[in-house]
mmCIF file of C-alpha atoms in Angstrom:
data_model
loop_
_atom_site.group_PDB
_atom_site.id
_atom_site.type_symbol
_atom_site.label_atom_id
_atom_site.label_comp_id
_atom_site.label_asym_id
_atom_site.label_seq_id
_atom_site.Cartn_x
_atom_site.Cartn_y
_atom_site.Cartn_z
ATOM 1 C CA MET A 1 135.135 70.342 48.126
ATOM 2 C CA THR A 2 131.841 69.570 49.808
ATOM 3 C CA ARG A 3 132.747 70.967 53.224
ATOM 4 C CA PRO A 4 131.740 74.622 52.459
ATOM 5 C CA ALA A 5 128.375 73.461 51.135
ATOM 6 C CA LEU A 6 127.782 71.447 54.306
ATOM 7 C CA THR A 7 128.795 74.420 56.424
ATOM 8 C CA SER A 8 126.466 76.678 54.479
ATOM 9 C CA ALA A 9 123.627 74.193 54.814
ATOM 10 C CA GLY A 10 124.263 73.891 58.544
ATOM 11 C CA ALA A 11 124.198 77.645 58.977
ATOM 12 C CA ALA A 12 120.960 77.862 57.018
ATOM 13 C CA SER A 13 119.448 75.117 59.163
ATOM 14 C CA GLY A 14 120.544 77.007 62.257
ATOM 15 C CA ARG A 15 118.887 80.180 61.033
ATOM 16 C CA VAL A 16 115.672 78.303 60.282
ATOM 17 C CA ALA A 17 115.746 76.712 63.733
ATOM 18 C CA VAL A 18 116.198 80.118 65.368
ATOM 19 C CA ARG A 19 113.324 81.562 63.377
ATOM 20 C CA LEU A 20 111.064 78.638 64.216
ATOM 21 C CA GLY A 21 111.991 78.972 67.865
ATOM 22 C CA ALA A 22 111.157 82.675 67.790
ATOM 23 C CA LEU A 23 107.859 81.894 66.051
ATOM 24 C CA ARG A 24 106.966 79.341 68.735
ATOM 25 C CA MET A 25 107.810 81.865 71.475
ATOM 26 C CA THR A 26 105.563 84.386 69.721
ATOM 27 C CA LEU A 27 102.704 81.933 69.250
ATOM 28 C CA ARG A 28 102.723 80.573 72.796
ATOM 29 C CA PRO A 29 101.678 83.852 74.452
ATOM 30 C CA ALA A 30 99.179 84.536 71.673
ATOM 31 C CA VAL A 31 97.531 81.142 72.191
ATOM 32 C CA ALA A 32 97.635 81.357 75.987
ATOM 33 C CA ILE A 33 96.126 84.848 76.003
ATOM 34 C CA ALA A 34 93.531 83.740 73.444
ATOM 35 C CA ALA A 35 92.438 80.900 75.740
ATOM 36 C CA ILE A 36 92.214 83.222 78.756
ATOM 37 C CA TYR A 37 90.398 85.888 76.774
ATOM 38 C CA LEU A 38 87.922 83.457 75.225
ATOM 39 C CA ALA A 39 87.069 81.964 78.618
ATOM 40 C CA ALA A 40 86.581 85.461 80.024
ATOM 41 C CA ARG A 41 84.327 86.473 77.144
ATOM 42 C CA LEU A 42 82.182 83.369 77.616
ATOM 43 C CA VAL A 43 81.695 84.271 81.279
ATOM 44 C CA THR A 44 80.817 87.863 80.358
ATOM 45 C CA THR A 45 78.363 86.621 77.726
ATOM 46 C CA ALA A 46 76.685 84.440 80.346
ATOM 47 C CA PHE A 47 76.455 87.415 82.719
ATOM 48 C CA LEU A 48 74.939 89.576 79.968
ATOM 49 C CA ALA A 49 72.437 86.851 79.063
ATOM 50 C CA ILE A 50 71.355 86.549 82.698
ATOM 51 C CA GLY A 51 71.177 90.331 82.965
ATOM 52 C CA ALA A 52 69.056 90.593 79.799
ATOM 53 C CA GLY A 53 66.598 88.084 81.256
ATOM 54 C CA ILE A 54 66.353 90.057 84.504
ATOM 55 C CA ALA A 55 65.852 93.341 82.622
ATOM 56 C CA THR A 56 63.154 91.807 80.414
ATOM 57 C CA ARG A 57 61.191 90.518 83.409
ATOM 58 C CA ALA A 58 61.581 93.785 85.310
ATOM 59 C CA THR A 59 60.519 96.136 82.518
ATOM 60 C CA GLY A 60 58.274 93.982 80.360
ATOM 61 C CA THR A 61 60.341 95.074 77.354
ATOM 62 C CA GLU A 62 62.599 92.524 75.709
ATOM 63 C CA ALA A 63 66.270 93.106 76.451
ATOM 64 C CA THR A 64 69.051 91.210 74.699
ATOM 65 C CA ILE A 65 72.802 90.863 74.987
ATOM 66 C CA GLY A 66 73.080 93.212 72.011
ATOM 67 C CA SER A 67 70.803 95.865 73.497
ATOM 68 C CA LEU A 68 72.754 95.856 76.768
ATOM 69 C CA ALA A 69 76.032 96.085 74.839
ATOM 70 C CA MET A 70 74.840 99.189 72.976
ATOM 71 C CA ARG A 71 73.466 101.160 75.913
ATOM 72 C CA TRP A 72 74.439 104.675 77.014
ATOM 73 C CA ASP A 73 77.605 105.858 75.212
ATOM 74 C CA GLY A 74 77.221 103.012 72.719
ATOM 75 C CA GLN A 75 74.267 104.960 71.345
ATOM 76 C CA TRP A 76 76.359 108.101 70.932
ATOM 77 C CA TYR A 77 79.085 106.232 69.071
ATOM 78 C CA TRP A 78 76.327 104.800 66.865
ATOM 79 C CA VAL A 79 75.150 108.348 66.108
ATOM 80 C CA VAL A 80 78.702 109.405 65.194
ATOM 81 C CA GLY A 81 79.215 106.303 63.048
ATOM 82 C CA THR A 82 76.016 106.760 61.069
ATOM 83 C CA ALA A 83 75.221 110.486 61.139
ATOM 84 C CA GLY A 84 78.523 112.177 61.946
ATOM 85 C CA TYR A 85 78.871 115.380 63.967
ATOM 86 C CA PRO A 86 76.460 118.333 64.058
ATOM 87 C CA THR A 87 77.534 121.538 62.375
ATOM 88 C CA GLU A 88 75.214 123.443 64.715
ATOM 89 C CA LEU A 89 75.419 122.842 68.447
ATOM 90 C CA PRO A 90 72.092 121.937 70.098
ATOM 91 C CA VAL A 91 71.073 124.351 72.860
ATOM 92 C CA ASP A 92 68.356 124.432 75.501
ATOM 93 C CA ALA A 93 65.814 127.193 76.158
ATOM 94 C CA ALA A 94 68.422 129.176 78.092
ATOM 95 C CA GLY A 95 70.910 128.948 75.222
ATOM 96 C CA ALA A 96 73.272 126.502 76.948
ATOM 97 C CA VAL A 97 74.865 123.780 74.835
ATOM 98 C CA THR A 98 73.261 120.376 75.436
ATOM 99 C CA GLN A 99 74.715 116.885 75.123
ATOM 100 C CA ASN A 100 75.813 116.032 71.590
ATOM 101 C CA ALA A 101 78.169 113.882 69.520
ATOM 102 C CA TRP A 102 81.196 116.192 69.775
ATOM 103 C CA ALA A 103 82.057 114.602 73.133
ATOM 104 C CA PHE A 104 83.033 111.375 71.325
ATOM 105 C CA MET A 105 86.173 110.837 69.272
ATOM 106 C CA PRO A 106 85.882 109.607 65.662
ATOM 107 C CA LEU A 107 88.250 106.646 65.222
ATOM 108 C CA TYR A 108 86.224 103.893 66.887
ATOM 109 C CA PRO A 109 82.899 104.735 65.174
ATOM 110 C CA ALA A 110 84.724 105.176 61.848
ATOM 111 C CA LEU A 111 86.258 101.690 62.059
ATOM 112 C CA THR A 112 82.925 100.282 63.166
ATOM 113 C CA ARG A 113 81.104 101.971 60.291
ATOM 114 C CA ALA A 114 83.629 100.548 57.823
ATOM 115 C CA LEU A 115 83.185 97.028 59.212
ATOM 116 C CA SER A 116 79.399 97.386 59.233
ATOM 117 C CA VAL A 117 79.496 97.781 55.452
ATOM 118 C CA VAL A 118 80.971 94.278 55.250
ATOM 119 C CA LEU A 119 78.406 93.002 57.763
ATOM 120 C CA GLY A 120 75.407 94.217 55.827
ATOM 121 C CA GLY A 121 74.958 97.515 57.635
ATOM 122 C CA GLN A 122 74.778 95.953 61.111
ATOM 123 C CA TYR A 123 76.470 98.713 63.095
ATOM 124 C CA PRO A 124 75.827 97.174 66.565
ATOM 125 C CA LEU A 125 77.315 93.844 65.479
ATOM 126 C CA ALA A 126 80.309 95.591 63.960
ATOM 127 C CA ALA A 127 80.811 97.665 67.129
ATOM 128 C CA ILE A 128 80.922 94.554 69.304
ATOM 129 C CA VAL A 129 83.271 92.761 66.896
ATOM 130 C CA VAL A 130 85.701 95.704 66.868
ATOM 131 C CA SER A 131 85.653 95.839 70.668
ATOM 132 C CA ILE A 132 86.206 92.085 71.080
ATOM 133 C CA VAL A 133 89.095 91.939 68.594
ATOM 134 C CA ALA A 134 90.731 95.093 69.940
ATOM 135 C CA GLY A 135 90.267 93.748 73.476
ATOM 136 C CA TYR A 136 92.116 90.534 72.660
ATOM 137 C CA LEU A 137 94.980 92.417 71.042
ATOM 138 C CA ALA A 138 95.097 94.810 74.008
ATOM 139 C CA CYS A 139 95.360 91.880 76.419
ATOM 140 C CA LEU A 140 98.133 90.330 74.326
ATOM 141 C CA VAL A 141 100.093 93.592 74.324
ATOM 142 C CA LEU A 142 99.448 94.000 78.059
ATOM 143 C CA PHE A 143 101.049 90.603 78.663
ATOM 144 C CA HIS A 144 104.166 91.638 76.736
ATOM 145 C CA LEU A 145 104.235 94.996 78.520
ATOM 146 C CA LEU A 146 104.118 93.349 81.945
ATOM 147 C CA ARG A 147 106.544 90.519 81.165
ATOM 148 C CA ALA A 148 109.197 93.159 80.541
ATOM 149 C CA ARG A 149 109.120 93.803 84.292
ATOM 150 C CA ILE A 150 107.664 90.693 85.966
ATOM 151 C CA ASP A 151 107.787 86.959 85.279
ATOM 152 C CA ASP A 152 105.606 85.319 82.637
ATOM 153 C CA ALA A 153 103.313 83.548 85.108
ATOM 154 C CA ALA A 154 102.524 86.772 86.939
ATOM 155 C CA ALA A 155 101.974 88.574 83.618
ATOM 156 C CA LEU A 156 99.506 85.866 82.551
ATOM 157 C CA TRP A 157 97.594 86.142 85.813
ATOM 158 C CA ALA A 158 97.515 89.919 85.561
ATOM 159 C CA THR A 159 96.129 89.679 82.033
ATOM 160 C CA ALA A 160 93.456 87.285 83.293
ATOM 161 C CA PHE A 161 92.547 89.767 86.043
ATOM 162 C CA VAL A 162 91.971 92.429 83.391
ATOM 163 C CA ALA A 163 90.213 90.173 80.856
ATOM 164 C CA ALA A 164 87.768 88.902 83.498
ATOM 165 C CA GLY A 165 87.770 91.854 85.870
ATOM 166 C CA PRO A 166 85.029 94.231 87.009
ATOM 167 C CA LEU A 167 85.145 96.274 83.772
ATOM 168 C CA ALA A 168 85.543 93.299 81.436
ATOM 169 C CA ALA A 169 82.091 93.721 79.879
ATOM 170 C CA LEU A 170 83.522 96.740 78.046
ATOM 171 C CA PHE A 171 85.510 94.323 75.890
ATOM 172 C CA GLN A 172 82.271 93.362 74.170
ATOM 173 C CA MET A 173 80.297 96.586 74.242
ATOM 174 C CA GLY A 174 79.888 99.375 71.695
ATOM 175 C CA TYR A 175 82.389 101.548 73.567
ATOM 176 C CA ALA A 176 85.844 102.779 72.471
ATOM 177 C CA GLU A 177 87.627 101.484 75.587
ATOM 178 C CA SER A 178 89.026 98.295 74.005
ATOM 179 C CA LEU A 179 90.534 100.194 71.089
ATOM 180 C CA PHE A 180 91.944 102.876 73.376
ATOM 181 C CA LEU A 181 93.599 100.241 75.565
ATOM 182 C CA LEU A 182 95.183 98.655 72.499
ATOM 183 C CA TRP A 183 96.839 101.922 71.410
ATOM 184 C CA LEU A 184 97.740 102.816 74.995
ATOM 185 C CA PHE A 185 99.426 99.494 75.789
ATOM 186 C CA LEU A 186 101.304 99.594 72.486
ATOM 187 C CA ALA A 187 102.488 103.135 73.242
ATOM 188 C CA LEU A 188 103.624 102.123 76.733
ATOM 189 C CA LEU A 189 105.364 99.063 75.309
ATOM 190 C CA VAL A 190 107.387 101.082 72.789
ATOM 191 C CA VAL A 191 108.405 103.465 75.573
ATOM 192 C CA VAL A 192 109.532 100.526 77.714
ATOM 193 C CA ARG A 193 111.467 99.101 74.756
ATOM 194 C CA ARG A 194 112.682 102.586 73.790
ATOM 195 C CA ARG A 195 111.386 102.324 70.236
ATOM 196 C CA PHE A 196 110.201 105.924 70.396
ATOM 197 C CA ALA A 197 109.729 106.434 66.652
ATOM 198 C CA TRP A 198 106.612 104.255 66.808
ATOM 199 C CA LEU A 199 104.950 106.908 68.969
ATOM 200 C CA TYR A 200 104.460 109.149 65.938
ATOM 201 C CA LEU A 201 102.072 106.532 64.541
ATOM 202 C CA LEU A 202 100.444 105.484 67.814
ATOM 203 C CA LEU A 203 99.766 108.892 69.363
ATOM 204 C CA PRO A 204 97.303 110.090 66.665
ATOM 205 C CA LEU A 205 95.458 106.758 66.962
ATOM 206 C CA LEU A 206 95.364 107.118 70.732
ATOM 207 C CA GLY A 207 94.291 110.745 70.659
ATOM 208 C CA PHE A 208 91.369 110.295 68.270
ATOM 209 C CA THR A 209 89.948 107.192 69.961
ATOM 210 C CA ARG A 210 88.939 108.704 73.312
ATOM 211 C CA PRO A 211 90.155 111.500 75.627
ATOM 212 C CA GLY A 212 93.302 110.853 77.626
ATOM 213 C CA ILE A 213 96.270 111.611 75.410
ATOM 214 C CA LEU A 214 97.172 114.687 77.470
ATOM 215 C CA ALA A 215 97.981 112.255 80.270
ATOM 216 C CA PHE A 216 100.424 110.562 77.902
ATOM 217 C CA ALA A 217 102.052 113.930 77.204
ATOM 218 C CA LEU A 218 102.482 114.324 80.957
ATOM 219 C CA LEU A 219 103.947 110.810 81.142
ATOM 220 C CA LEU A 220 106.548 111.664 78.498
ATOM 221 C CA ALA A 221 107.475 114.845 80.347
ATOM 222 C CA GLY A 222 108.011 112.918 83.563
ATOM 223 C CA TYR A 223 109.812 110.122 81.735
ATOM 224 C CA GLY A 224 112.187 112.608 80.115
ATOM 225 C CA ILE A 225 113.005 114.140 83.502
ATOM 226 C CA VAL A 226 113.656 110.712 85.063
ATOM 227 C CA ARG A 227 115.897 109.663 82.168
ATOM 228 C CA TRP A 228 117.820 112.951 82.435
ATOM 229 C CA VAL A 229 118.372 112.531 86.168
ATOM 230 C CA ARG A 230 119.552 108.937 85.639
ATOM 231 C CA ARG A 231 121.650 109.660 82.554
ATOM 232 C CA ARG A 232 124.954 108.758 84.247
ATOM 233 C CA THR A 233 123.795 105.238 85.116
ATOM 234 C CA ASP A 234 121.306 104.913 82.250
ATOM 235 C CA PRO A 235 122.777 106.683 79.182
ATOM 236 C CA LEU A 236 120.420 109.066 77.408
ATOM 237 C CA PRO A 237 121.398 109.382 73.727
ATOM 238 C CA ALA A 238 120.620 112.639 71.952
ATOM 239 C CA ILE A 239 118.235 110.847 69.589
ATOM 240 C CA ASP A 240 116.184 109.663 72.579
ATOM 241 C CA ILE A 241 115.964 113.235 73.865
ATOM 242 C CA VAL A 242 114.705 114.395 70.473
ATOM 243 C CA HIS A 243 112.084 111.638 70.303
ATOM 244 C CA ILE A 244 110.851 112.136 73.868
ATOM 245 C CA VAL A 245 110.482 115.896 73.414
ATOM 246 C CA CYS A 246 108.909 115.694 69.953
ATOM 247 C CA ALA A 247 106.513 112.893 70.919
ATOM 248 C CA GLY A 248 105.512 114.808 74.034
ATOM 249 C CA LEU A 249 104.790 117.928 72.003
ATOM 250 C CA LEU A 250 102.855 115.873 69.449
ATOM 251 C CA ALA A 251 100.738 114.337 72.229
ATOM 252 C CA ALA A 252 99.983 117.806 73.597
ATOM 253 C CA VAL A 253 99.022 119.140 70.157
ATOM 254 C CA ILE A 254 96.742 116.163 69.476
ATOM 255 C CA GLY A 255 95.236 116.587 72.933
ATOM 256 C CA PHE A 256 93.908 120.017 71.950
ATOM 257 C CA ALA A 257 93.301 119.273 68.259
ATOM 258 C CA TRP A 258 89.742 117.985 68.725
ATOM 259 C CA GLN A 259 88.748 121.254 70.384
ATOM 260 C CA VAL A 260 90.061 123.137 67.368
ATOM 261 C CA ILE A 261 88.297 120.807 64.915
ATOM 262 C CA ALA A 262 84.976 121.103 66.753
ATOM 263 C CA GLY A 263 85.349 124.883 66.794
ATOM 264 C CA LEU A 264 86.094 125.079 63.078
ATOM 265 C CA VAL A 265 83.167 122.842 62.085
ATOM 266 C CA THR A 266 80.592 124.487 64.351
ATOM 267 C CA GLY A 267 81.914 128.044 64.270
ATOM 268 C CA ASP A 268 82.087 128.060 68.078
ATOM 269 C CA PRO A 269 85.633 127.919 69.509
ATOM 270 C CA SER A 270 84.256 126.584 72.808
ATOM 271 C CA ALA A 271 82.127 123.861 71.177
ATOM 272 C CA TYR A 272 83.990 120.873 72.605
ATOM 273 C CA MET A 273 84.438 122.292 76.097
ATOM 274 C CA GLU A 274 80.805 123.384 76.311
ATOM 275 C CA THR A 275 79.710 119.956 75.095
ATOM 276 C CA GLU A 276 81.741 118.249 77.803
ATOM 277 C CA LEU A 277 80.431 120.634 80.451
ATOM 278 C CA SER A 278 76.844 119.858 79.401
ATOM 279 C CA TRP A 279 77.160 116.448 81.069
ATOM 280 C CA ARG A 280 78.427 118.076 84.270
ATOM 281 C CA ARG A 281 75.607 120.643 84.371
ATOM 282 C CA GLY A 282 73.122 117.811 84.733
ATOM 283 C CA TRP A 283 74.625 117.290 88.183
ATOM 284 C CA THR A 284 75.564 120.788 89.304
ATOM 285 C CA ASN A 285 72.889 122.932 87.588
ATOM 286 C CA GLU A 286 75.566 125.606 87.343
ATOM 287 C CA GLU A 287 76.669 127.745 84.431
ATOM 288 C CA GLY A 288 80.246 128.840 83.873
ATOM 289 C CA GLY A 289 83.430 127.625 82.250
ATOM 290 C CA PHE A 290 85.907 124.899 83.041
ATOM 291 C CA VAL A 291 87.958 125.216 86.234
ATOM 292 C CA PRO A 292 90.725 122.628 86.811
ATOM 293 C CA PHE A 293 90.174 120.284 89.767
ATOM 294 C CA SER A 294 86.681 121.679 90.381
ATOM 295 C CA GLY A 295 84.924 118.525 89.189
ATOM 296 C CA PHE A 296 86.229 116.261 91.936
ATOM 297 C CA VAL A 297 85.696 118.904 94.616
ATOM 298 C CA GLN A 298 82.088 119.506 93.546
ATOM 299 C CA ALA A 299 81.341 115.822 93.149
ATOM 300 C CA SER A 300 82.742 114.980 96.585
ATOM 301 C CA ALA A 301 80.077 117.187 98.145
ATOM 302 C CA ILE A 302 77.287 116.078 95.786
ATOM 303 C CA TRP A 303 77.832 112.347 96.259
ATOM 304 C CA PHE A 304 77.993 112.628 100.028
ATOM 305 C CA ARG A 305 74.706 114.547 99.931
ATOM 306 C CA VAL A 306 73.207 111.761 97.790
ATOM 307 C CA TRP A 307 74.352 109.273 100.425
ATOM 308 C CA ALA A 308 72.881 111.454 103.193
ATOM 309 C CA LEU A 309 76.321 112.076 104.692
ATOM 310 C CA PRO A 310 77.975 115.376 105.687
ATOM 311 C CA GLU A 311 79.570 117.211 102.756
ATOM 312 C CA ALA A 312 82.738 117.812 104.755
ATOM 313 C CA TRP A 313 83.322 114.072 104.839
ATOM 314 C CA GLY A 314 83.435 114.148 101.049
ATOM 315 C CA TYR A 315 86.351 116.570 101.022
ATOM 316 C CA VAL A 316 88.170 114.495 103.615
ATOM 317 C CA ALA A 317 87.555 111.317 101.601
ATOM 318 C CA LEU A 318 88.902 112.994 98.452
ATOM 319 C CA ALA A 319 92.081 114.065 100.246
ATOM 320 C CA VAL A 320 92.557 110.560 101.665
ATOM 321 C CA VAL A 321 92.099 108.923 98.245
ATOM 322 C CA VAL A 322 94.572 111.304 96.585
ATOM 323 C CA ALA A 323 97.173 110.765 99.323
ATOM 324 C CA ALA A 324 96.698 106.991 99.292
ATOM 325 C CA THR A 325 97.062 106.843 95.496
ATOM 326 C CA ALA A 326 100.267 108.871 95.614
ATOM 327 C CA ALA A 327 101.679 106.656 98.384
ATOM 328 C CA LEU A 328 100.757 103.512 96.465
ATOM 329 C CA LEU A 329 102.552 104.640 93.303
ATOM 330 C CA LEU A 330 105.584 105.946 95.170
ATOM 331 C CA PHE A 331 106.210 103.331 97.838
ATOM 332 C CA GLU A 332 104.243 100.089 97.408
ATOM 333 C CA PRO A 333 106.908 97.448 96.567
ATOM 334 C CA HIS A 334 104.773 95.390 94.160
ATOM 335 C CA VAL A 335 103.823 98.511 92.215
ATOM 336 C CA ARG A 336 107.458 99.675 92.132
ATOM 337 C CA ARG A 337 108.436 96.393 90.449
ATOM 338 C CA LEU A 338 106.272 97.293 87.454
ATOM 339 C CA GLY A 339 108.792 99.899 86.361
ATOM 340 C CA ILE A 340 108.914 103.655 86.095
ATOM 341 C CA GLU A 341 106.936 103.781 82.832
ATOM 342 C CA ILE A 342 103.787 102.152 84.225
ATOM 343 C CA ARG A 343 104.032 104.096 87.469
ATOM 344 C CA LEU A 344 104.467 107.397 85.628
ATOM 345 C CA TRP A 345 101.537 106.592 83.344
ATOM 346 C CA SER A 346 99.345 105.722 86.328
ATOM 347 C CA ALA A 347 100.288 108.937 88.132
ATOM 348 C CA SER A 348 99.826 111.037 84.977
ATOM 349 C CA TYR A 349 96.433 109.553 84.178
ATOM 350 C CA ALA A 350 95.219 109.881 87.780
ATOM 351 C CA LEU A 351 96.297 113.548 87.777
ATOM 352 C CA TYR A 352 94.591 114.063 84.401
ATOM 353 C CA LEU A 353 91.313 112.697 85.775
ATOM 354 C CA LEU A 354 91.659 114.853 88.869
ATOM 355 C CA LEU A 355 92.179 117.909 86.676
ATOM 356 C CA VAL A 356 89.352 117.509 84.165
ATOM 357 C CA PHE A 357 86.805 114.909 85.236
ATOM 358 C CA PHE A 358 83.587 115.174 87.206
ATOM 359 C CA PRO A 359 83.337 111.798 88.974
ATOM 360 C CA GLN A 360 80.060 109.988 88.618
ATOM 361 C CA SER A 361 79.229 106.309 88.231
ATOM 362 C CA SER A 362 81.305 106.201 85.029
ATOM 363 C CA ILE A 363 84.436 106.700 87.158
ATOM 364 C CA PHE A 364 84.815 102.902 87.258
ATOM 365 C CA ARG A 365 85.057 102.759 83.467
ATOM 366 C CA LEU A 366 87.442 105.693 83.337
ATOM 367 C CA LEU A 367 89.836 103.877 85.664
ATOM 368 C CA LEU A 368 90.289 101.042 83.123
ATOM 369 C CA PRO A 369 93.429 102.643 81.557
ATOM 370 C CA LEU A 370 95.126 101.936 84.896
ATOM 371 C CA ALA A 371 94.878 98.218 84.037
ATOM 372 C CA PRO A 372 98.688 97.671 83.948
ATOM 373 C CA LEU A 373 98.635 98.027 87.740
ATOM 374 C CA ALA A 374 97.021 94.577 87.776
ATOM 375 C CA GLY A 375 100.582 93.324 87.477
ATOM 376 C CA ALA A 376 101.117 94.294 91.125
ATOM 377 C CA LEU A 377 98.116 92.185 92.180
ATOM 378 C CA ALA A 378 99.546 89.191 90.327
ATOM 379 C CA LEU A 379 102.997 89.279 91.926
ATOM 380 C CA PRO A 380 102.172 87.364 95.148
ATOM 381 C CA ARG A 381 102.709 83.748 94.126
ATOM 382 C CA HIS A 382 100.154 82.050 96.405
ATOM 383 C CA ILE A 383 97.574 80.355 94.192
ATOM 384 C CA ALA A 384 94.888 81.054 96.797
ATOM 385 C CA TRP A 385 95.603 84.787 96.513
ATOM 386 C CA ARG A 386 95.498 84.769 92.721
ATOM 387 C CA LEU A 387 92.269 82.771 92.615
ATOM 388 C CA ALA A 388 90.734 85.098 95.191
ATOM 389 C CA VAL A 389 91.631 88.162 93.097
ATOM 390 C CA LEU A 390 90.175 86.505 89.992
ATOM 391 C CA ALA A 391 86.982 85.574 91.856
ATOM 392 C CA ALA A 392 86.659 89.092 93.257
ATOM 393 C CA GLY A 393 86.988 90.454 89.721
ATOM 394 C CA LEU A 394 84.202 88.221 88.466
ATOM 395 C CA VAL A 395 81.938 89.244 91.344
ATOM 396 C CA GLY A 396 82.735 92.876 90.589
ATOM 397 C CA GLN A 397 81.972 92.290 86.924
ATOM 398 C CA TRP A 398 78.512 90.938 87.687
ATOM 399 C CA TRP A 399 77.858 93.861 90.052
ATOM 400 C CA TRP A 400 78.889 96.351 87.338
ATOM 401 C CA ILE A 401 76.719 94.677 84.671
ATOM 402 C CA ASP A 402 73.752 94.484 87.039
ATOM 403 C CA GLN A 403 74.019 98.055 88.309
ATOM 404 C CA MET A 404 75.070 99.881 85.142
ATOM 405 C CA LEU A 405 73.433 97.887 82.344
ATOM 406 C CA VAL A 406 70.552 95.913 83.844
ATOM 407 C CA GLN A 407 69.300 98.347 86.490
ATOM 408 C CA GLY A 408 71.043 101.433 85.121
ATOM 409 C CA THR A 409 68.111 103.631 84.155
ATOM 410 C CA THR A 410 69.061 106.923 85.857
ATOM 411 C CA PHE A 411 71.930 109.400 85.595
ATOM 412 C CA THR A 412 73.462 107.944 88.781
ATOM 413 C CA GLN A 413 74.000 104.577 87.059
ATOM 414 C CA ILE A 414 75.857 105.496 83.887
ATOM 415 C CA PRO A 415 78.539 102.985 82.777
#
């Protein structure tokens, strides 16, 4: 009579044990990534403190960790978070649109503004808190994204490379990069796991945090083609086709939505595009509309002139970089091990930048969404190699902080 009860109790105990085991497996990465991330943030804080001291002595004006963290675009996000967007576009004496808040997406400053209410109106503090928290969550998701393709140890090292790498100061600055990476890595993870329905939630968050969602639309197009070609060895259910197509269309719509919103609010259909071009005109001194690919071609010549080198070398260098990037994503064995999703994202984002961006010193920051490629750097198992990559990242981080935040006082040193 007691045997069924014992059996039931044993089954219940088994279920509890399984759940506890799953909880421990969930907590272990979270704790490990937290330790890595905290150590990285302490190093970055030390770098910023040293940089603030150097800036104070050089300028005679007191600089702090907070003031460095809120420089450049941090100020624009602050404007959006506290004053919103202009209903009239600012123009110069010639009638050309000048730099204004419409170049910056609303989600990050909105979250920061909401948190600042809790923090007594301290927008800069809230901005840094949002970035730090989002950065930790992004690193945790990155680990899970990479471990789907490489071993846990390599995924941990890759996450450390990103958390302490050359652009790591952005994880504690008033920029939207941390939040964008969180949505991006989550979106890539659900594609890898084929949980496509989650994209309908993630894509609007991604698209209204910072520009780049059109690259994700391109990724989904390429992913759909690859899945179709492989459908005999990797079955492609009809529901997956529907999700891939619909999510791709949604990403494309969101990618152009901000232009429509800016046009409706300001009464100028070209408000967003003209605002973006206002930053480029500071370099080219040229009027005219947007021409795909023109930014990189123009900048190749301009930068080589700045460096007192022949312009023709700039075009050659651009062609070499494009060819080398394509070869890396297509053929490099460590990169190939990361899976088709990460490789397609990297190719799509690189093509997106090539299409729309005018490369200046901020190109380093704009390459941060390629962070999943750090998994390829972590695959060689030699500890000396991994430590060398980590050390190189830290050196690069100090260089970036010094050049872009401490000494960055001109338009050629914009983070």
